[in-house]
Tab-separated table of C-alpha atoms in Angstrom:
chain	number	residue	atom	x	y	z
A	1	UNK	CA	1.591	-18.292	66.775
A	2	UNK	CA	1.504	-16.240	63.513
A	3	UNK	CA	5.258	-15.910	63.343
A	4	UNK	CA	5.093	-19.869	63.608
A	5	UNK	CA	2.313	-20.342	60.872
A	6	UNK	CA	4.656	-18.005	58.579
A	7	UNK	CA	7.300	-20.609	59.050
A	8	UNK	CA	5.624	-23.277	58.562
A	9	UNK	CA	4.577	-21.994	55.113
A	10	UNK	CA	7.891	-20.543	54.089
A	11	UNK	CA	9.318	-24.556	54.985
A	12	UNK	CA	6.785	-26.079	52.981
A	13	UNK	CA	7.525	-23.328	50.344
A	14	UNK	CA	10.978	-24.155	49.900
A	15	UNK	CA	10.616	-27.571	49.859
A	16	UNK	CA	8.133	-27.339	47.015
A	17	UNK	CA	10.771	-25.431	44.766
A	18	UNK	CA	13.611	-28.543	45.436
A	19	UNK	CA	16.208	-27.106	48.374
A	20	UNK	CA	19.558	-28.682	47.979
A	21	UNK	CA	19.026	-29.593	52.235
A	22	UNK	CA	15.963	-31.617	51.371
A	23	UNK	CA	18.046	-34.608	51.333
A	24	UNK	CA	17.478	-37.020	48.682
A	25	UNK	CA	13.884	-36.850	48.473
A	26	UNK	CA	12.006	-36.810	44.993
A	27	UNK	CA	9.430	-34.169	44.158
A	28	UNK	CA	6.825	-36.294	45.421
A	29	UNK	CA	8.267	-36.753	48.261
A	30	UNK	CA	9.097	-33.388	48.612
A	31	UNK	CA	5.427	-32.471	47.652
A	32	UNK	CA	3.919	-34.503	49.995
A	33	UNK	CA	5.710	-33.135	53.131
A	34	UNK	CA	4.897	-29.603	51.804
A	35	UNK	CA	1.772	-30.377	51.395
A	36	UNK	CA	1.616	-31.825	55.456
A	37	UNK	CA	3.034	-28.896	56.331
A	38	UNK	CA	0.489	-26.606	55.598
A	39	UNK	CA	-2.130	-29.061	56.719
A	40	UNK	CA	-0.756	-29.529	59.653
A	41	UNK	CA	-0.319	-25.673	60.677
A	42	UNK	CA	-3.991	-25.249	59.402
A	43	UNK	CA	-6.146	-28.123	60.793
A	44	UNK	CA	-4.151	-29.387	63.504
A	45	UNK	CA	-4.742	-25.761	65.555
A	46	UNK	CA	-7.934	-25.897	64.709
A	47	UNK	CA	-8.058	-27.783	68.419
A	48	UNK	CA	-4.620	-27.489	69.417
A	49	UNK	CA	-1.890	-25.267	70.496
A	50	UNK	CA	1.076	-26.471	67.440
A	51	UNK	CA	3.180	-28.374	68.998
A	52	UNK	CA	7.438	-28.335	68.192
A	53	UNK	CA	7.623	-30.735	65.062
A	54	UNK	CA	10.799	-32.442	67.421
A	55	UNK	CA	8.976	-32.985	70.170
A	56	UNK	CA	8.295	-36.536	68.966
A	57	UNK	CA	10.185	-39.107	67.243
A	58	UNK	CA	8.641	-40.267	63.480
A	59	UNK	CA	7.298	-43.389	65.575
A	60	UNK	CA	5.557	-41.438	68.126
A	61	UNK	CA	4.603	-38.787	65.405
A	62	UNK	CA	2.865	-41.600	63.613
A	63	UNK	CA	1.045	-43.144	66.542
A	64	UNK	CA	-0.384	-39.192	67.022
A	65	UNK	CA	-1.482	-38.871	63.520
A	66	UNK	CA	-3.163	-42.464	62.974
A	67	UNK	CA	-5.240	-41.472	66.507
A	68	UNK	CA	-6.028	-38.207	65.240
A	69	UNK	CA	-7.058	-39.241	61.933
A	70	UNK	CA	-9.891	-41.051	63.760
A	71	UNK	CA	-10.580	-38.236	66.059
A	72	UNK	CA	-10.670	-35.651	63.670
A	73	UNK	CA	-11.590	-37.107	61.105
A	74	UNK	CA	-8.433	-36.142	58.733
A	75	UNK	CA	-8.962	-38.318	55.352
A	76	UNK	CA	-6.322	-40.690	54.863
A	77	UNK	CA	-4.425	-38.858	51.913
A	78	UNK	CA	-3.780	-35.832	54.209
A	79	UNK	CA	-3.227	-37.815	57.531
A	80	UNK	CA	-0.479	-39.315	55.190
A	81	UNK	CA	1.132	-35.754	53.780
A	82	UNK	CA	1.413	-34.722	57.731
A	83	UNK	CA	3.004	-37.983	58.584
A	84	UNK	CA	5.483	-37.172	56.245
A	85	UNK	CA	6.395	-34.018	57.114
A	86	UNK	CA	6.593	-34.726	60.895
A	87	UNK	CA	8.609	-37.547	60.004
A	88	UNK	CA	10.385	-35.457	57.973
A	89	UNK	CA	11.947	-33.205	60.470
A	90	UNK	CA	12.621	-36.416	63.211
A	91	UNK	CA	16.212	-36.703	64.032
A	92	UNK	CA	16.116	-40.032	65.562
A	93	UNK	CA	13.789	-42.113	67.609
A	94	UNK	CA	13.743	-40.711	71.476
């Protein structure tokens, strides 16, 4: 799980210094999803074993995170940044 955590951060790291694979997002953008990134390796194993980011589609992903926000009580700001990144790294809707 450590090895996971590390990638996690080094992800949200590069997205914070503008990759050229980030796609066309702008440095909010690309802020934001850094930003869910690290909450999401943080908070979200508080009570879980991390789960693949692609195990979901961005649909699904945001069902997960609006329930969680209520369960965990996430505030609404960083329920937002980890929507983005999981949507972030959806290929398509399964």
């Amino acid at each position: 799980m450590k090895g996971f955590t590390v990638a996690v951060i080094m992800v949200a790291g590069f997205l914070l210094a503008g990759p050229s694979w980030a796609g066309n997002n702008n440095g909010n953008d690309q802020q934001k999803i850094a930003r869910g990134a690290m909450a999401w390796s943080q908070h979200c194993n508080r009570c879980h074993n991390l789960r693949s980011v692609e195990e979901k589609s961005p649909r699904k992903w945001d069902i997960t995170v609006s329930h969680m926000r209520v369960i965990g009580n996430i505030p609404g700001s960083m329920a937002d940044d980890i929507k983005a990144f999981l949507e972030s790294t959806g290929k398509s809707a399964r």
